[in-house]
Amino acid sequence: MKIAVTSTGKDFQSQTDPRFGRCANFIIYDTETGILKVYPNSAAEAAGGAGSQATQAVADAGAEVVITGNLGPNAARALQEIRIPVYRFGSGTVTEAIEKFRAGKLELIQGPTVASHHGTKKG
Amino acid sequence: MILAVASGKGGTGKTLVATNLARVLGKVRLLDCDVEEPNAHIFLNPEITQKIEVGIPVPRIDESSCTYCGRCAEVCAYHAIVVARHKVLIFPELCHGCGGCAPECPVEAISEVERPIGVVELGKAAEIEFGHGVLNVGELSGVRLIKELKKQMKGGLEMVILDAPPGASCPTVESVRNADYCLLVTEPTPFGLYDLSLAVKFLREMRMPRGVVINRAGLGNDDKLKDFCRGEDLPVLAEIPFDRKIAEIYSRGGLIVEQIPEYRIVFQDLAKRILEHK
């Protein structure tokens, strides 16, 4: 299974990024091969449409599950319709996020958790 | 002549200048291109006689022939299409209606449907032929609506005044495009001057003849503003003083040229100077 984690950095020890559409990187971890791949998020600085663009990116990368902090309305709709379940992880490292997910300790996100353009706010 | 009234900074007095100028000129057509918040009608009280619904073409996918190749999502600059393995998603509110996706589809699975974004309203206010666009709340871009409104530029009248939205981005550029002359309304404040310099920049790129009206003259750094105009070779065609009476009449939705005789003269002179630039 390929797990996508939104991340501020590029490895297992990086902090996760609470934003989905405007996260810095997607880290895709393949549980079968143990291989970690980093996809810089080209939507991070987008004026609009970041949620749909990021969804396209994780779908193209073959992710079957997404772990992130928050979802905007477009991303929530897109991920739900293409049947990629999204799990909520507060804060910590990519490793902690994956471990918690595997232990069944992450809660499923059912819809948007923030309004449109939330991820453009700083700080 | 097609005259655009623009500014850069919002609230400098574009509509004040456009509506009062229209009134002294008499038989003109005034098109309020600020479709996000049109307000010229408040001063002219036109009787609206015609409404034209305006929409943008949004893609519709025939999933029975779609191969999920993803080409449409790839070409969409606004990320309004997401293609997954067995699913295509359209985000109509992200779509700008550019029409780029349909011709790119290798199996012709994309057709276009109209999505309404607003309405163009036309009417008359005494001698003035009036038109404006009203963009639906929540819409991202009014450019298509401005294009539709500007079709009304044609048709016999000697003067068409375009009241442009503030700013220096797509809706402003679309409003000003194809005008013969652009009047920039500014105010002697640091913000007015800075935003004027942005407007001058895009007008220079468009090679648009231009001049300035200083509104609220005497309010602040008038000298700096005039230095800038001299340096840019921008003629100052009129100065409207910072006068409480103007604010009072404006806030009641009145026209200063109808209520204060000296402003009637100021606007007549302004009209004359603009026509000299023809």
CSV table of C-alpha atoms in Angstrom, one decimal:
chain,number,residue,atom,x,y,z
A,1,MET,CA,0.0,0.0,0.0
A,2,LYS,CA,1.2,3.5,-0.9
A,3,ILE,CA,0.7,6.1,1.9
A,4,ALA,CA,0.9,9.8,1.1
A,5,VAL,CA,1.9,12.0,4.0
A,6,THR,CA,2.0,15.8,3.7
A,7,SER,CA,5.4,17.0,4.9
A,8,THR,CA,7.4,20.1,5.5
A,9,GLY,CA,10.6,18.2,4.6
A,10,LYS,CA,11.9,15.3,2.6
A,11,ASP,CA,12.5,12.3,4.8
A,12,PHE,CA,11.1,10.1,7.6
A,13,GLN,CA,12.2,12.5,10.3
A,14,SER,CA,10.6,15.6,8.7
A,15,GLN,CA,7.7,17.3,10.5
A,16,THR,CA,4.4,16.7,8.8
A,17,ASP,CA,2.7,19.7,7.1
A,18,PRO,CA,-0.9,20.3,8.4
A,19,ARG,CA,-2.0,21.7,5.0
A,20,PHE,CA,-3.0,19.4,2.2
A,21,GLY,CA,-3.3,21.6,-1.0
A,22,ARG,CA,-0.4,23.8,0.0
A,23,CYS,CA,1.9,21.5,1.8
A,24,ALA,CA,5.6,21.7,0.9
A,25,ASN,CA,6.0,18.0,-0.1
A,26,PHE,CA,4.1,14.8,-0.5
A,27,ILE,CA,6.0,11.8,0.9
A,28,ILE,CA,4.8,8.6,-0.6
A,29,TYR,CA,5.8,5.5,1.4
A,30,ASP,CA,5.2,2.1,-0.2
A,31,THR,CA,4.6,-0.4,2.6
A,32,GLU,CA,5.4,-3.3,0.4
A,33,THR,CA,8.8,-2.2,-0.9
A,34,GLY,CA,9.7,0.1,2.0
A,35,ILE,CA,10.6,2.7,-0.5
A,36,LEU,CA,10.0,6.4,0.3
A,37,LYS,CA,9.6,8.9,-2.6
A,38,VAL,CA,9.3,12.7,-2.3
A,39,TYR,CA,7.1,14.7,-4.6
A,40,PRO,CA,7.5,18.5,-4.2
A,41,ASN,CA,4.0,20.0,-4.2
A,42,SER,CA,3.7,22.3,-7.3
A,43,ALA,CA,0.4,23.6,-5.9
A,44,ALA,CA,2.0,25.0,-2.8
A,45,GLU,CA,2.1,28.6,-4.1
A,46,ALA,CA,-1.0,28.4,-6.4
A,47,ALA,CA,-3.4,31.3,-6.4
A,48,GLY,CA,-6.4,29.0,-6.6
A,49,GLY,CA,-7.1,25.3,-7.4
A,50,ALA,CA,-4.4,24.0,-5.0
A,51,GLY,CA,-6.8,21.3,-3.6
A,52,SER,CA,-7.7,19.9,-7.0
A,53,GLN,CA,-4.1,20.1,-8.2
A,54,ALA,CA,-2.7,18.4,-5.1
A,55,THR,CA,-5.3,15.7,-5.4
A,56,GLN,CA,-4.2,15.1,-9.0
A,57,ALA,CA,-0.6,14.8,-7.8
A,58,VAL,CA,-1.3,12.2,-5.1
A,59,ALA,CA,-3.6,10.2,-7.5
A,60,ASP,CA,-0.8,10.2,-10.1
A,61,ALA,CA,1.7,9.0,-7.5
A,62,GLY,CA,-0.6,6.0,-6.9
A,63,ALA,CA,-1.4,6.9,-3.2
A,64,GLU,CA,-4.1,4.8,-1.7
A,65,VAL,CA,-4.3,6.7,1.6
A,66,VAL,CA,-3.5,10.3,2.6
A,67,ILE,CA,-2.4,11.5,6.0
A,68,THR,CA,-2.6,15.2,6.6
A,69,GLY,CA,-3.8,17.9,9.0
A,70,ASN,CA,-6.6,19.7,7.2
A,71,LEU,CA,-8.6,19.6,4.0
A,72,GLY,CA,-10.3,22.4,2.1
A,73,PRO,CA,-13.6,21.9,0.3
A,74,ASN,CA,-12.2,21.1,-3.2
A,75,ALA,CA,-9.6,18.6,-1.9
A,76,ALA,CA,-12.2,17.0,0.4
A,77,ARG,CA,-14.6,16.5,-2.5
A,78,ALA,CA,-12.0,15.3,-4.9
A,79,LEU,CA,-10.4,12.8,-2.6
A,80,GLN,CA,-13.7,11.4,-1.6
A,81,GLU,CA,-14.9,11.0,-5.1
A,82,ILE,CA,-11.8,9.2,-6.2
A,83,ARG,CA,-12.0,7.1,-3.1
A,84,ILE,CA,-8.8,7.9,-1.4
A,85,PRO,CA,-9.4,7.9,2.4
A,86,VAL,CA,-7.8,10.7,4.4
A,87,TYR,CA,-6.6,10.4,8.0
A,88,ARG,CA,-6.0,13.2,10.4
A,89,PHE,CA,-2.6,13.6,12.1
A,90,GLY,CA,-2.0,16.5,14.5
A,91,SER,CA,1.7,17.1,14.5
A,92,GLY,CA,5.0,15.1,14.6
A,93,THR,CA,7.3,13.4,12.2
A,94,VAL,CA,6.4,11.5,9.1
A,95,THR,CA,7.5,8.2,10.9
A,96,GLU,CA,5.1,8.9,13.8
A,97,ALA,CA,2.3,9.6,11.4
A,98,ILE,CA,2.8,6.3,9.5
A,99,GLU,CA,3.2,4.3,12.8
A,100,LYS,CA,0.0,5.8,14.2
A,101,PHE,CA,-1.9,5.1,11.0
A,102,ARG,CA,-0.7,1.5,11.0
A,103,ALA,CA,-1.7,1.1,14.7
A,104,GLY,CA,-5.2,2.3,13.7
A,105,LYS,CA,-4.9,5.4,15.9
A,106,LEU,CA,-5.7,8.0,13.3
A,107,GLU,CA,-9.2,9.4,12.7
A,108,LEU,CA,-10.8,9.4,9.3
A,109,ILE,CA,-11.6,12.8,7.8
A,110,GLN,CA,-15.1,12.8,6.4
A,111,GLY,CA,-15.3,16.2,4.8
A,112,PRO,CA,-13.6,19.6,4.6
A,113,THR,CA,-12.1,20.7,7.9
A,114,VAL,CA,-11.2,24.3,6.8
A,115,ALA,CA,-12.5,26.9,4.4
A,116,SER,CA,-11.2,27.6,0.9
A,117,HIS,CA,-7.7,29.2,0.8
A,118,HIS,CA,-7.0,28.4,4.4
A,119,GLY,CA,-3.6,27.1,3.6
A,120,THR,CA,-2.5,30.4,2.1
A,121,LYS,CA,-2.4,32.0,5.6
A,122,LYS,CA,1.0,32.4,7.2
A,123,GLY,CA,1.9,31.4,10.7
B,1,MET,CA,-14.2,58.0,-29.1
B,2,ILE,CA,-14.0,55.3,-26.5
B,3,LEU,CA,-12.8,56.7,-23.1
B,4,ALA,CA,-11.8,54.4,-20.3
B,5,VAL,CA,-11.8,55.8,-16.7
B,6,ALA,CA,-9.4,53.8,-14.5
B,7,SER,CA,-7.3,54.4,-11.4
B,8,GLY,CA,-5.2,51.7,-9.9
B,9,LYS,CA,-6.3,52.5,-6.3
B,10,GLY,CA,-9.9,52.0,-5.4
B,11,GLY,CA,-12.1,54.8,-4.1
B,12,THR,CA,-10.2,57.6,-5.9
B,13,GLY,CA,-13.3,58.8,-7.8
B,14,LYS,CA,-13.6,56.8,-11.0
B,15,THR,CA,-17.3,56.7,-10.8
B,16,LEU,CA,-17.6,60.3,-9.7
B,17,VAL,CA,-15.6,61.3,-12.8
B,18,ALA,CA,-17.3,58.9,-15.2
B,19,THR,CA,-20.9,59.7,-14.2
B,20,ASN,CA,-20.5,63.5,-14.0
B,21,LEU,CA,-18.5,63.5,-17.3
B,22,ALA,CA,-21.3,61.5,-18.9
B,23,ARG,CA,-23.9,64.0,-17.7
B,24,VAL,CA,-22.1,67.1,-19.1
B,25,LEU,CA,-21.5,65.3,-22.4
B,26,GLY,CA,-25.1,64.4,-22.7
B,27,LYS,CA,-25.6,61.9,-25.5
B,28,VAL,CA,-23.1,59.2,-24.6
B,29,ARG,CA,-23.1,55.6,-23.6
B,30,LEU,CA,-21.7,54.7,-20.2
B,31,LEU,CA,-20.7,51.2,-19.5
B,32,ASP,CA,-19.9,50.3,-15.8
B,33,CYS,CA,-17.3,47.6,-16.2
B,34,ASP,CA,-16.8,47.2,-12.4
B,35,VAL,CA,-18.8,44.0,-12.5
B,36,GLU,CA,-17.9,43.0,-8.9
B,37,GLU,CA,-19.4,46.0,-7.4
B,38,PRO,CA,-21.1,48.2,-10.0
B,39,ASN,CA,-22.3,51.5,-8.7
B,40,ALA,CA,-22.7,54.0,-11.5
B,41,HIS,CA,-26.4,53.2,-11.6
B,42,ILE,CA,-26.8,54.8,-8.2
B,43,PHE,CA,-26.0,58.2,-9.6
B,44,LEU,CA,-27.7,57.9,-13.0
B,45,ASN,CA,-30.9,55.9,-12.0
B,46,PRO,CA,-31.2,54.2,-15.4
B,47,GLU,CA,-34.4,52.5,-16.4
B,48,ILE,CA,-33.2,48.9,-17.2
B,49,THR,CA,-34.9,47.6,-20.3
B,50,GLN,CA,-32.8,44.6,-21.3
B,51,LYS,CA,-31.1,41.8,-19.4
B,52,ILE,CA,-28.6,39.4,-21.0
B,53,GLU,CA,-27.6,36.3,-19.0
B,54,VAL,CA,-23.8,35.6,-19.4
B,55,GLY,CA,-22.2,32.3,-18.8
B,56,ILE,CA,-18.9,30.6,-19.4
B,57,PRO,CA,-18.4,27.3,-21.2
B,58,VAL,CA,-17.5,24.5,-18.7
B,59,PRO,CA,-16.4,21.1,-19.8
B,60,ARG,CA,-18.7,18.0,-19.5
B,61,ILE,CA,-17.1,14.6,-19.8
B,62,ASP,CA,-18.7,11.7,-21.6
B,63,GLU,CA,-17.3,9.0,-19.4
B,64,SER,CA,-18.5,6.2,-21.7
B,65,SER,CA,-15.8,7.3,-24.2
B,66,CYS,CA,-13.2,8.8,-21.8
B,67,THR,CA,-10.0,6.8,-21.6
B,68,TYR,CA,-8.8,8.6,-18.4
B,69,CYS,CA,-5.6,9.6,-20.2
B,70,GLY,CA,-5.5,12.8,-18.1
B,71,ARG,CA,-4.6,15.1,-21.0
B,72,CYS,CA,-7.5,17.5,-20.1
B,73,ALA,CA,-6.2,17.8,-16.5
B,74,GLU,CA,-2.7,18.4,-17.8
B,75,VAL,CA,-3.7,21.3,-20.0
B,76,CYS,CA,-6.0,23.0,-17.5
B,77,ALA,CA,-4.1,26.0,-16.2
B,78,TYR,CA,-6.7,26.5,-13.4
B,79,HIS,CA,-6.8,22.9,-12.1
B,80,ALA,CA,-10.5,22.6,-12.7
B,81,ILE,CA,-10.2,19.0,-13.8
B,82,VAL,CA,-8.9,16.0,-11.8
B,83,VAL,CA,-8.5,12.7,-13.6
B,84,ALA,CA,-8.0,9.6,-11.5
B,85,ARG,CA,-7.8,6.0,-12.7
B,86,HIS,CA,-11.5,5.6,-13.3
B,87,LYS,CA,-13.0,8.9,-12.6
B,88,VAL,CA,-13.0,12.5,-14.0
B,89,LEU,CA,-13.9,15.4,-11.7
B,90,ILE,CA,-14.8,18.8,-12.8
B,91,PHE,CA,-14.6,21.9,-10.5
B,92,PRO,CA,-16.9,24.4,-12.3
B,93,GLU,CA,-16.1,27.2,-9.9
B,94,LEU,CA,-12.3,26.9,-10.7
B,95,CYS,CA,-13.0,26.8,-14.5
B,96,HIS,CA,-12.3,30.1,-16.3
B,97,GLY,CA,-14.1,28.9,-19.5
B,98,CYS,CA,-11.0,29.2,-21.7
B,99,GLY,CA,-12.1,26.3,-23.8
B,100,GLY,CA,-8.6,24.7,-23.8
B,101,CYS,CA,-9.5,21.2,-22.7
B,102,ALA,CA,-12.1,20.1,-25.3
B,103,PRO,CA,-9.9,20.4,-28.4
B,104,GLU,CA,-7.1,18.5,-26.6
B,105,CYS,CA,-9.2,15.4,-25.9
B,106,PRO,CA,-7.9,12.6,-28.1
B,107,VAL,CA,-11.3,10.8,-28.1
B,108,GLU,CA,-13.6,13.9,-28.2
B,109,ALA,CA,-15.2,13.0,-24.9
B,110,ILE,CA,-15.5,16.7,-23.8
B,111,SER,CA,-18.4,18.9,-24.7
B,112,GLU,CA,-19.1,22.3,-23.2
B,113,VAL,CA,-22.1,23.5,-21.1
B,114,GLU,CA,-22.8,27.1,-20.1
B,115,ARG,CA,-22.5,28.0,-16.5
B,116,PRO,CA,-24.1,31.3,-15.6
B,117,ILE,CA,-21.8,33.8,-14.0
B,118,GLY,CA,-23.8,37.0,-14.1
B,119,VAL,CA,-26.0,39.4,-16.1
B,120,VAL,CA,-25.5,42.4,-18.4
B,121,GLU,CA,-28.2,45.0,-17.9
B,122,LEU,CA,-28.9,47.8,-20.4
B,123,GLY,CA,-31.1,50.8,-20.2
B,124,LYS,CA,-31.4,54.6,-20.4
B,125,ALA,CA,-30.9,57.4,-18.0
B,126,ALA,CA,-32.2,60.5,-19.7
B,127,GLU,CA,-29.9,61.0,-22.7
B,128,ILE,CA,-27.3,58.6,-21.4
B,129,GLU,CA,-27.4,55.0,-22.8
B,130,PHE,CA,-26.5,52.9,-19.8
B,131,GLY,CA,-25.0,49.5,-19.4
B,132,HIS,CA,-23.4,47.5,-16.6
B,133,GLY,CA,-22.5,43.9,-15.6
B,134,VAL,CA,-23.5,42.3,-12.4
B,135,LEU,CA,-21.3,39.3,-11.4
B,136,ASN,CA,-22.8,36.6,-9.3
B,137,VAL,CA,-21.6,36.5,-5.7
B,138,GLY,CA,-18.7,34.1,-5.2
B,139,GLU,CA,-17.5,34.1,-8.8
B,140,LEU,CA,-13.8,34.2,-9.3
B,141,SER,CA,-13.5,36.2,-12.6
B,142,GLY,CA,-15.7,38.8,-14.2
B,143,VAL,CA,-13.6,39.0,-17.4
B,144,ARG,CA,-16.2,37.1,-19.6
B,145,LEU,CA,-18.9,39.4,-18.3
B,146,ILE,CA,-16.9,42.5,-19.1
B,147,LYS,CA,-16.3,41.2,-22.6
B,148,GLU,CA,-20.0,40.7,-23.1
B,149,LEU,CA,-20.8,44.2,-21.7
B,150,LYS,CA,-18.2,45.8,-24.0
B,151,LYS,CA,-20.0,44.4,-27.1
B,152,GLN,CA,-22.3,47.4,-26.4
B,153,MET,CA,-19.4,49.8,-27.4
B,154,LYS,CA,-20.6,49.4,-31.0
B,155,GLY,CA,-23.4,51.4,-32.5
B,156,GLY,CA,-23.3,55.0,-33.6
B,157,LEU,CA,-22.5,57.1,-30.5
B,158,GLU,CA,-19.7,59.5,-30.6
B,159,MET,CA,-18.6,58.9,-27.1
B,160,VAL,CA,-18.5,55.7,-25.0
B,161,ILE,CA,-17.3,55.9,-21.4
B,162,LEU,CA,-16.0,52.8,-19.8
B,163,ASP,CA,-15.9,52.9,-16.0
B,164,ALA,CA,-13.2,50.4,-15.2
B,165,PRO,CA,-12.7,48.4,-11.9
B,166,PRO,CA,-9.8,49.4,-9.7
B,167,GLY,CA,-6.5,47.5,-9.7
B,168,ALA,CA,-4.1,46.5,-12.5
B,169,SER,CA,-5.1,42.9,-13.1
B,170,CYS,CA,-7.3,41.0,-15.7
B,171,PRO,CA,-10.6,42.8,-15.2
B,172,THR,CA,-9.0,46.2,-15.4
B,173,VAL,CA,-7.0,45.4,-18.4
B,174,GLU,CA,-10.0,43.8,-20.1
B,175,SER,CA,-12.1,47.0,-19.4
B,176,VAL,CA,-9.5,49.4,-20.7
B,177,ARG,CA,-8.5,47.4,-23.8
B,178,ASN,CA,-9.4,48.9,-27.1
B,179,ALA,CA,-10.2,52.3,-25.6
B,180,ASP,CA,-8.9,55.4,-27.5
B,181,TYR,CA,-7.9,57.2,-24.3
B,182,CYS,CA,-7.5,56.3,-20.7
B,183,LEU,CA,-8.3,58.8,-17.9
B,184,LEU,CA,-6.6,57.9,-14.7
B,185,VAL,CA,-8.3,59.2,-11.6
B,186,THR,CA,-5.9,59.6,-8.6
B,187,GLU,CA,-5.6,61.3,-5.3
B,188,PRO,CA,-2.6,63.0,-3.7
B,189,THR,CA,-1.9,60.3,-1.1
B,190,PRO,CA,1.1,57.8,-1.0
B,191,PHE,CA,-1.4,55.0,-1.9
B,192,GLY,CA,-2.9,57.0,-4.7
B,193,LEU,CA,0.5,57.7,-6.2
B,194,TYR,CA,1.8,54.2,-5.9
B,195,ASP,CA,-1.2,52.6,-7.5
B,196,LEU,CA,-1.2,55.2,-10.2
B,197,SER,CA,2.3,54.2,-11.0
B,198,LEU,CA,1.2,50.6,-11.5
B,199,ALA,CA,-1.7,51.6,-13.7
B,200,VAL,CA,0.7,53.8,-15.8
B,201,LYS,CA,3.0,50.8,-16.2
B,202,PHE,CA,0.3,48.6,-17.8
B,203,LEU,CA,-1.1,51.4,-19.9
B,204,ARG,CA,2.4,52.1,-21.2
B,205,GLU,CA,2.7,48.4,-22.2
B,206,MET,CA,-0.7,48.7,-24.0
B,207,ARG,CA,0.5,51.9,-25.7
B,208,MET,CA,-2.6,53.6,-24.5
B,209,PRO,CA,-2.8,57.5,-24.6
B,210,ARG,CA,-3.4,58.6,-21.1
B,211,GLY,CA,-4.0,61.6,-18.8
B,212,VAL,CA,-4.7,62.2,-15.1
B,213,VAL,CA,-7.5,63.7,-13.1
B,214,ILE,CA,-6.5,64.6,-9.5
B,215,ASN,CA,-9.4,64.1,-7.2
B,216,ARG,CA,-9.3,65.4,-3.6
B,217,ALA,CA,-6.7,67.9,-4.7
B,218,GLY,CA,-5.1,69.7,-1.8
B,219,LEU,CA,-5.4,66.7,0.5
B,220,GLY,CA,-1.8,65.7,0.9
B,221,ASN,CA,1.3,65.2,-1.1
B,222,ASP,CA,0.1,67.1,-4.2
B,223,ASP,CA,3.7,68.1,-5.2
B,224,LYS,CA,5.0,64.6,-5.3
B,225,LEU,CA,2.0,63.5,-7.4
B,226,LYS,CA,2.6,66.4,-9.9
B,227,ASP,CA,6.3,65.6,-10.0
B,228,PHE,CA,5.5,62.1,-11.0
B,229,CYS,CA,3.0,63.2,-13.7
B,230,ARG,CA,5.7,65.6,-15.2
B,231,GLY,CA,8.3,62.8,-15.1
B,232,GLU,CA,5.9,60.4,-16.9
B,233,ASP,CA,4.7,63.0,-19.4
B,234,LEU,CA,1.2,62.6,-18.0
B,235,PRO,CA,-1.0,65.6,-18.6
B,236,VAL,CA,-3.1,66.7,-15.6
B,237,LEU,CA,-6.5,67.3,-17.3
B,238,ALA,CA,-8.4,68.4,-14.2
B,239,GLU,CA,-8.2,68.9,-10.5
B,240,ILE,CA,-11.2,68.3,-8.3
B,241,PRO,CA,-10.7,69.9,-4.8
B,242,PHE,CA,-11.0,68.1,-1.5
B,243,ASP,CA,-14.5,69.5,-0.8
B,244,ARG,CA,-16.9,68.4,1.8
B,245,LYS,CA,-19.9,69.4,-0.4
B,246,ILE,CA,-18.8,66.9,-3.0
B,247,ALA,CA,-18.7,64.1,-0.5
B,248,GLU,CA,-22.2,65.0,0.8
B,249,ILE,CA,-23.7,65.0,-2.7
B,250,TYR,CA,-21.9,61.8,-3.7
B,251,SER,CA,-23.0,60.0,-0.5
B,252,ARG,CA,-26.6,60.9,-1.4
B,253,GLY,CA,-26.2,59.5,-4.9
B,254,GLY,CA,-26.2,62.9,-6.6
B,255,LEU,CA,-24.2,64.3,-9.4
B,256,ILE,CA,-22.1,67.3,-8.6
B,257,VAL,CA,-22.4,68.9,-12.0
B,258,GLU,CA,-26.1,69.1,-11.4
B,259,GLN,CA,-25.9,70.7,-8.0
B,260,ILE,CA,-22.8,72.9,-8.0
B,261,PRO,CA,-22.4,75.1,-11.1
B,262,GLU,CA,-18.6,75.5,-10.8
B,263,TYR,CA,-18.1,71.8,-11.0
B,264,ARG,CA,-20.2,71.8,-14.2
B,265,ILE,CA,-17.6,74.1,-15.6
B,266,VAL,CA,-14.7,71.9,-14.3
B,267,PHE,CA,-16.2,68.9,-16.1
B,268,GLN,CA,-17.0,70.7,-19.3
B,269,ASP,CA,-13.4,71.8,-19.5
B,270,LEU,CA,-12.2,68.3,-18.7
B,271,ALA,CA,-14.5,67.0,-21.6
B,272,LYS,CA,-13.0,69.6,-23.9
B,273,ARG,CA,-9.4,68.6,-23.1
B,274,ILE,CA,-10.1,64.9,-23.6
B,275,LEU,CA,-11.7,65.5,-27.0
B,276,GLU,CA,-8.6,67.6,-28.0
B,277,HIS,CA,-6.6,64.4,-27.5
B,278,LYS,CA,-8.6,62.5,-30.1
